[in-house]
PDB file of C-alpha atoms in Angstrom:
ATOM      1  CA  MET H   1      41.361  -2.849 -24.447  1.00 47.00           C
ATOM      2  CA  ALA H   2      42.583  -6.424 -24.282  1.00 53.00           C
ATOM      3  CA  GLY H   3      42.347  -6.332 -20.489  1.00 59.00           C
ATOM      4  CA  ASN H   4      38.767  -5.049 -20.508  1.00 61.00           C
ATOM      5  CA  LEU H   5      36.441  -7.603 -18.900  1.00 58.00           C
ATOM      6  CA  TYR H   6      33.520  -6.317 -20.970  1.00 64.00           C
ATOM      7  CA  LEU H   7      35.237  -6.506 -24.373  1.00 68.00           C
ATOM      8  CA  GLN H   8      33.498  -9.795 -25.212  1.00 72.00           C
ATOM      9  CA  HIS H   9      30.114  -8.077 -24.745  1.00 72.00           C
ATOM     10  CA  LEU H  10      30.994  -5.018 -26.827  1.00 76.00           C
ATOM     11  CA  SER H  11      29.392  -4.892 -30.278  1.00 82.00           C
ATOM     12  CA  ALA H  12      31.434  -1.966 -31.632  1.00 85.00           C
ATOM     13  CA  GLY H  13      34.028   0.484 -30.364  1.00 85.00           C
ATOM     14  CA  LEU H  14      35.115   3.421 -32.509  1.00 85.00           C
ATOM     15  CA  HIS H  15      38.092   5.180 -30.951  1.00 82.00           C
ATOM     16  CA  LEU H  16      38.806   7.236 -34.095  1.00 84.00           C
ATOM     17  CA  ALA H  17      42.560   7.004 -33.638  1.00 81.00           C
ATOM     18  CA  GLY H  18      43.216   7.676 -37.337  1.00 83.00           C
ATOM     19  CA  ALA H  19      45.015  10.564 -39.005  1.00 88.00           C
ATOM     20  CA  HIS H  20      43.534  14.045 -39.238  1.00 89.00           C
ATOM     21  CA  GLY H  21      41.117  14.182 -42.165  1.00 89.00           C
ATOM     22  CA  ALA H  22      40.890  10.384 -42.463  1.00 88.00           C
ATOM     23  CA  THR H  23      37.621   9.029 -43.794  1.00 90.00           C
ATOM     24  CA  SER H  24      37.827   5.484 -42.452  1.00 88.00           C
ATOM     25  CA  PHE H  25      36.647   4.755 -38.941  1.00 88.00           C
ATOM     26  CA  PRO H  26      38.306   1.665 -37.439  1.00 86.00           C
ATOM     27  CA  ASP H  27      36.250  -0.420 -35.040  1.00 87.00           C
ATOM     28  CA  VAL H  28      37.990  -2.445 -32.313  1.00 85.00           C
ATOM     29  CA  LYS H  29      35.547  -5.300 -33.019  1.00 86.00           C
ATOM     30  CA  GLY H  30      36.333  -5.405 -36.741  1.00 88.00           C
ATOM     31  CA  HIS H  31      33.091  -4.075 -38.269  1.00 89.00           C
ATOM     32  CA  THR H  32      33.334  -1.864 -41.347  1.00 92.00           C
ATOM     33  CA  PHE H  33      32.023   1.626 -40.629  1.00 91.00           C
ATOM     34  CA  TYR H  34      31.954   3.987 -43.606  1.00 92.00           C
ATOM     35  CA  ARG H  35      30.826   7.514 -44.237  1.00 91.00           C
ATOM     36  CA  THR H  36      28.264   9.225 -46.350  1.00 90.00           C
ATOM     37  CA  GLY H  37      28.586  12.970 -46.802  1.00 90.00           C
ATOM     38  CA  ALA H  38      31.557  14.927 -45.504  1.00 90.00           C
ATOM     39  CA  VAL H  39      32.362  13.182 -42.196  1.00 90.00           C
ATOM     40  CA  ALA H  40      36.070  12.962 -41.368  1.00 90.00           C
ATOM     41  CA  ILE H  41      38.306  12.343 -38.356  1.00 89.00           C
ATOM     42  CA  SER H  42      39.467  15.514 -36.631  1.00 88.00           C
ATOM     43  CA  THR H  43      42.449  15.273 -34.318  1.00 86.00           C
ATOM     44  CA  ALA H  44      41.959  18.971 -33.507  1.00 83.00           C
ATOM     45  CA  GLN H  45      38.914  17.985 -31.421  1.00 80.00           C
ATOM     46  CA  SER H  46      40.258  15.116 -29.369  1.00 80.00           C
ATOM     47  CA  ARG H  47      38.306  13.903 -26.360  1.00 82.00           C
ATOM     48  CA  PHE H  48      41.118  11.628 -25.201  1.00 81.00           C
ATOM     49  CA  ALA H  49      44.865  11.801 -25.832  1.00 79.00           C
ATOM     50  CA  GLY H  50      45.957   9.903 -28.941  1.00 76.00           C
ATOM     51  CA  GLU H  51      42.453   9.721 -30.369  1.00 82.00           C
ATOM     52  CA  GLY H  52      40.418  11.906 -32.676  1.00 82.00           C
ATOM     53  CA  ALA H  53      36.781  12.797 -33.048  1.00 85.00           C
ATOM     54  CA  ALA H  54      34.375  12.373 -35.928  1.00 85.00           C
ATOM     55  CA  TYR H  55      33.661  15.778 -37.421  1.00 85.00           C
ATOM     56  CA  PHE H  56      30.150  16.134 -38.830  1.00 84.00           C
ATOM     57  CA  PRO H  57      29.806  19.370 -40.846  1.00 82.00           C
ATOM     58  CA  GLY H  58      26.085  19.413 -40.121  1.00 75.00           C
ATOM     59  CA  GLY H  59      24.424  18.091 -43.255  1.00 74.00           C
ATOM     60  CA  VAL H  60      21.457  15.732 -43.098  1.00 74.00           C
ATOM     61  CA  ASN H  61      23.468  13.130 -45.025  1.00 82.00           C
ATOM     62  CA  ASP H  62      26.674  13.428 -42.966  1.00 88.00           C
ATOM     63  CA  LEU H  63      26.639   9.973 -41.371  1.00 90.00           C
ATOM     64  CA  ILE H  64      28.866   7.105 -40.303  1.00 91.00           C
ATOM     65  CA  LYS H  65      27.215   3.769 -41.080  1.00 91.00           C
ATOM     66  CA  CYS H  66      27.733   0.070 -40.566  1.00 90.00           C
ATOM     67  CA  ASP H  67      25.686  -2.398 -42.594  1.00 90.00           C
ATOM     68  CA  ALA H  68      23.381  -4.821 -40.825  1.00 86.00           C
ATOM     69  CA  HIS H  69      25.183  -7.378 -38.683  1.00 83.00           C
ATOM     70  CA  ALA H  70      24.019  -9.947 -36.135  1.00 81.00           C
ATOM     71  CA  ASP H  71      26.157  -8.189 -33.487  1.00 80.00           C
ATOM     72  CA  PHE H  72      23.672  -5.320 -33.614  1.00 79.00           C
ATOM     73  CA  GLY H  73      20.604  -7.510 -33.274  1.00 73.00           C
ATOM     74  CA  VAL H  74      18.558  -7.661 -30.111  1.00 66.00           C
ATOM     75  CA  VAL H  75      19.690 -10.290 -27.664  1.00 59.00           C
ATOM     76  CA  GLY H  76      18.236 -10.445 -24.163  1.00 63.00           C
ATOM     77  CA  SER H  77      17.012  -7.443 -22.249  1.00 67.00           C
ATOM     78  CA  ALA H  78      20.139  -5.270 -21.940  1.00 76.00           C
ATOM     79  CA  LEU H  79      21.556  -2.573 -24.187  1.00 79.00           C
ATOM     80  CA  ALA H  80      24.136   0.183 -23.656  1.00 83.00           C
ATOM     81  CA  ILE H  81      25.360   3.034 -25.849  1.00 86.00           C
ATOM     82  CA  SER H  82      28.122   5.415 -24.809  1.00 89.00           C
ATOM     83  CA  PHE H  83      29.623   8.338 -26.719  1.00 90.00           C
ATOM     84  CA  SER H  84      31.102  11.807 -26.335  1.00 90.00           C
ATOM     85  CA  MET H  85      29.886  14.806 -28.304  1.00 90.00           C
ATOM     86  CA  TYR H  86      31.003  18.423 -28.737  1.00 89.00           C
ATOM     87  CA  PRO H  87      28.032  20.251 -30.255  1.00 89.00           C
ATOM     88  CA  LEU H  88      28.623  23.669 -31.805  1.00 88.00           C
ATOM     89  CA  ALA H  89      24.873  24.290 -32.238  1.00 89.00           C
ATOM     90  CA  TYR H  90      21.587  22.604 -31.400  1.00 91.00           C
ATOM     91  CA  PRO H  91      19.368  21.230 -34.187  1.00 88.00           C
ATOM     92  CA  VAL H  92      17.002  23.693 -35.811  1.00 87.00           C
ATOM     93  CA  GLY H  93      13.363  22.828 -36.387  1.00 87.00           C
ATOM     94  CA  GLN H  94      13.365  19.132 -35.538  1.00 85.00           C
ATOM     95  CA  ASP H  95      15.047  16.425 -33.500  1.00 85.00           C
ATOM     96  CA  VAL H  96      18.188  14.727 -34.813  1.00 85.00           C
ATOM     97  CA  ARG H  97      18.959  11.081 -34.140  1.00 86.00           C
ATOM     98  CA  LEU H  98      22.579  10.869 -33.039  1.00 89.00           C
ATOM     99  CA  ILE H  99      22.756   7.076 -33.088  1.00 89.00           C
ATOM    100  CA  MET H 100      20.216   4.660 -34.534  1.00 87.00           C
ATOM    101  CA  ILE H 101      20.340   0.877 -34.534  1.00 85.00           C
ATOM    102  CA  GLY H 102      17.888  -0.500 -37.091  1.00 82.00           C
ATOM    103  CA  THR H 103      15.713   1.456 -39.519  1.00 81.00           C
ATOM    104  CA  ASN H 104      13.378   4.408 -39.252  1.00 79.00           C
ATOM    105  CA  GLY H 105       9.770   3.569 -38.437  1.00 77.00           C
ATOM    106  CA  SER H 106      10.537   0.061 -37.194  1.00 78.00           C
ATOM    107  CA  THR H 107       9.663  -1.359 -33.791  1.00 77.00           C
ATOM    108  CA  GLY H 108      12.856  -3.392 -34.215  1.00 76.00           C
ATOM    109  CA  SER H 109      15.070  -0.290 -33.969  1.00 81.00           C
ATOM    110  CA  PHE H 110      16.465   1.957 -31.255  1.00 83.00           C
ATOM    111  CA  PHE H 111      17.873   5.491 -31.194  1.00 86.00           C
ATOM    112  CA  VAL H 112      19.402   8.273 -29.104  1.00 88.00           C
ATOM    113  CA  ALA H 113      18.426  11.782 -30.273  1.00 89.00           C
ATOM    114  CA  ILE H 114      18.880  15.470 -29.463  1.00 89.00           C
ATOM    115  CA  ARG H 115      16.127  18.090 -29.497  1.00 89.00           C
ATOM    116  CA  PRO H 116      16.439  21.758 -30.552  1.00 90.00           C
ATOM    117  CA  SER H 117      16.360  22.559 -26.798  1.00 90.00           C
ATOM    118  CA  GLY H 118      19.596  20.606 -26.275  1.00 91.00           C
ATOM    119  CA  SER H 119      18.010  17.743 -24.359  1.00 90.00           C
ATOM    120  CA  VAL H 120      18.799  14.161 -25.318  1.00 89.00           C
ATOM    121  CA  TYR H 121      16.442  11.198 -25.200  1.00 87.00           C
ATOM    122  CA  PHE H 122      16.105   7.615 -26.450  1.00 85.00           C
ATOM    123  CA  GLY H 123      13.445   5.279 -27.718  1.00 81.00           C
ATOM    124  CA  ILE H 124      12.098   2.892 -30.317  1.00 80.00           C
ATOM    125  CA  ALA H 125      12.084   4.458 -33.804  1.00 77.00           C
ATOM    126  CA  ALA H 126       8.390   3.845 -34.527  1.00 75.00           C
ATOM    127  CA  SER H 127       5.178   5.701 -33.855  1.00 61.00           C
ATOM    128  CA  GLY H 128       4.356   5.890 -30.173  1.00 57.00           C
ATOM    129  CA  THR H 129       8.025   6.164 -29.180  1.00 62.00           C
ATOM    130  CA  SER H 130       8.627   5.300 -25.554  1.00 59.00           C
ATOM    131  CA  ALA H 131      11.262   7.823 -24.462  1.00 66.00           C
ATOM    132  CA  THR H 132      12.817   9.239 -21.326  1.00 71.00           C
ATOM    133  CA  GLY H 133      11.862  12.502 -19.807  1.00 67.00           C
ATOM    134  CA  SER H 134      14.858  14.804 -20.041  1.00 73.00           C
ATOM    135  CA  ALA H 135      15.735  18.288 -18.895  1.00 75.00           C
ATOM    136  CA  ALA H 136      16.123  21.059 -21.473  1.00 76.00           C
ATOM    137  CA  GLY H 137      19.717  22.084 -22.013  1.00 80.00           C
ATOM    138  CA  ALA H 138      21.094  18.762 -20.783  1.00 87.00           C
ATOM    139  CA  VAL H 139      23.864  18.869 -23.414  1.00 92.00           C
ATOM    140  CA  ALA H 140      26.110  21.951 -23.309  1.00 93.00           C
ATOM    141  CA  LEU H 141      27.319  23.736 -26.434  1.00 94.00           C
ATOM    142  CA  ASN H 142      31.052  24.205 -27.110  1.00 93.00           C
ATOM    143  CA  ALA H 143      32.009  21.585 -24.523  1.00 92.00           C
ATOM    144  CA  TRP H 144      32.574  17.842 -24.383  1.00 92.00           C
ATOM    145  CA  ASN H 145      29.522  15.966 -23.144  1.00 94.00           C
ATOM    146  CA  ASP H 146      29.679  12.293 -22.211  1.00 92.00           C
ATOM    147  CA  VAL H 147      26.405  10.478 -22.890  1.00 92.00           C
ATOM    148  CA  ILE H 148      25.605   7.007 -21.579  1.00 90.00           C
ATOM    149  CA  PHE H 149      22.323   5.240 -22.207  1.00 87.00           C
ATOM    150  CA  THR H 150      21.400   1.854 -20.722  1.00 85.00           C
ATOM    151  CA  VAL H 151      18.423  -0.478 -20.683  1.00 83.00           C
ATOM    152  CA  THR H 152      18.471  -3.375 -18.254  1.00 83.00           C
ATOM    153  CA  GLY H 153      15.421  -5.482 -17.496  1.00 80.00           C
ATOM    154  CA  GLY H 154      13.054  -2.940 -19.043  1.00 79.00           C
ATOM    155  CA  TYR H 155      14.411   0.080 -17.150  1.00 84.00           C
ATOM    156  CA  GLY H 156      16.074   2.713 -19.330  1.00 84.00           C
ATOM    157  CA  GLN H 157      18.402   5.399 -18.001  1.00 88.00           C
ATOM    158  CA  LEU H 158      20.181   8.299 -19.671  1.00 90.00           C
ATOM    159  CA  PHE H 159      23.209  10.028 -18.194  1.00 92.00           C
ATOM    160  CA  VAL H 160      24.951  13.197 -19.390  1.00 92.00           C
ATOM    161  CA  ASN H 161      28.316  13.949 -17.797  1.00 93.00           C
ATOM    162  CA  ARG H 162      27.676  11.287 -15.164  1.00 92.00           C
ATOM    163  CA  ALA H 163      24.404  12.862 -14.032  1.00 91.00           C
ATOM    164  CA  LEU H 164      21.140  10.944 -14.453  1.00 90.00           C
ATOM    165  CA  ILE H 165      18.901  13.140 -16.618  1.00 88.00           C
ATOM    166  CA  GLY H 166      16.055  10.750 -17.334  1.00 85.00           C
ATOM    167  CA  GLY H 167      14.655   7.300 -16.861  1.00 84.00           C
ATOM    168  CA  GLN H 168      11.870   5.137 -18.207  1.00 82.00           C
ATOM    169  CA  ALA H 169      10.498   2.417 -15.924  1.00 83.00           C
ATOM    170  CA  SER H 170       8.893   0.372 -18.695  1.00 78.00           C
ATOM    171  CA  GLN H 171      11.219   0.930 -21.643  1.00 75.00           C
ATOM    172  CA  SER H 172      10.486  -1.567 -24.376  1.00 71.00           C
ATOM    173  CA  MET H 173      13.320  -3.127 -26.303  1.00 71.00           C
ATOM    174  CA  PRO H 174      13.411  -3.483 -30.092  1.00 70.00           C
ATOM    175  CA  SER H 175      10.818  -6.102 -31.009  1.00 67.00           C
ATOM    176  CA  ALA H 176      12.785  -8.350 -33.357  1.00 67.00           C
ATOM    177  CA  GLY H 177      16.163 -10.038 -33.283  1.00 68.00           C
ATOM    178  CA  GLY H 178      18.421 -10.558 -36.247  1.00 73.00           C
ATOM    179  CA  SER H 179      20.807  -8.231 -38.012  1.00 82.00           C
ATOM    180  CA  LYS H 180      20.530  -4.465 -37.661  1.00 84.00           C
ATOM    181  CA  ARG H 181      22.385  -1.573 -39.282  1.00 86.00           C
ATOM    182  CA  VAL H 182      23.974   1.252 -37.285  1.00 86.00           C
ATOM    183  CA  GLN H 183      23.908   4.955 -38.190  1.00 88.00           C
ATOM    184  CA  ILE H 184      25.849   7.648 -36.343  1.00 89.00           C
ATOM    185  CA  GLY H 185      25.312  11.314 -37.146  1.00 85.00           C
ATOM    186  CA  GLY H 186      22.883  13.649 -38.843  1.00 71.00           C
ATOM    187  CA  ASP H 187      19.737  11.565 -39.250  1.00 68.00           C
ATOM    188  CA  ASN H 188      16.831  13.981 -38.890  1.00 60.00           C
ATOM    189  CA  SER H 189      14.194  11.538 -40.120  1.00 54.00           C
ATOM    190  CA  GLY H 190      12.687  11.631 -36.642  1.00 45.00           C
TER     191      GLY H 190
END
């Protein structure tokens, strides 16, 4: 990634190039991501050659976390999150936040979530969430799905497998700067 023009703007990059069953998740930007629950690297489910995937057994507490850091604070009006997922089942009974920056119930936080219908959406993790419209079944089961979410100048867009599935013309950004934590995985607090 040394030749990547955007590397200086990247806050974290987890390629999961560790050994099968490993429980440490190296970040190309040097942040310490750690697990709670039973998350481990699986090289059996590799999205890209030479890299693994994080395997989440499905428990509410199966998460990868990074403690609060200024790199995850809100700076300016742009934000992007990109990841690949291979869901074996959709959530049952409630939405699950796949990635959350900040804390639950805070206007200073942001998340990307999946609904029991298989649609993905994003928003501020506080009451009155401002989220995209999204089509049911946007994320396919038993297949790799590439998800990209961006906010630039107040306009949020969500793409699944390079197709635009939703947008929000007046997407608010997290309301406070400073350090934020990052959680990846089974947070169903939403």
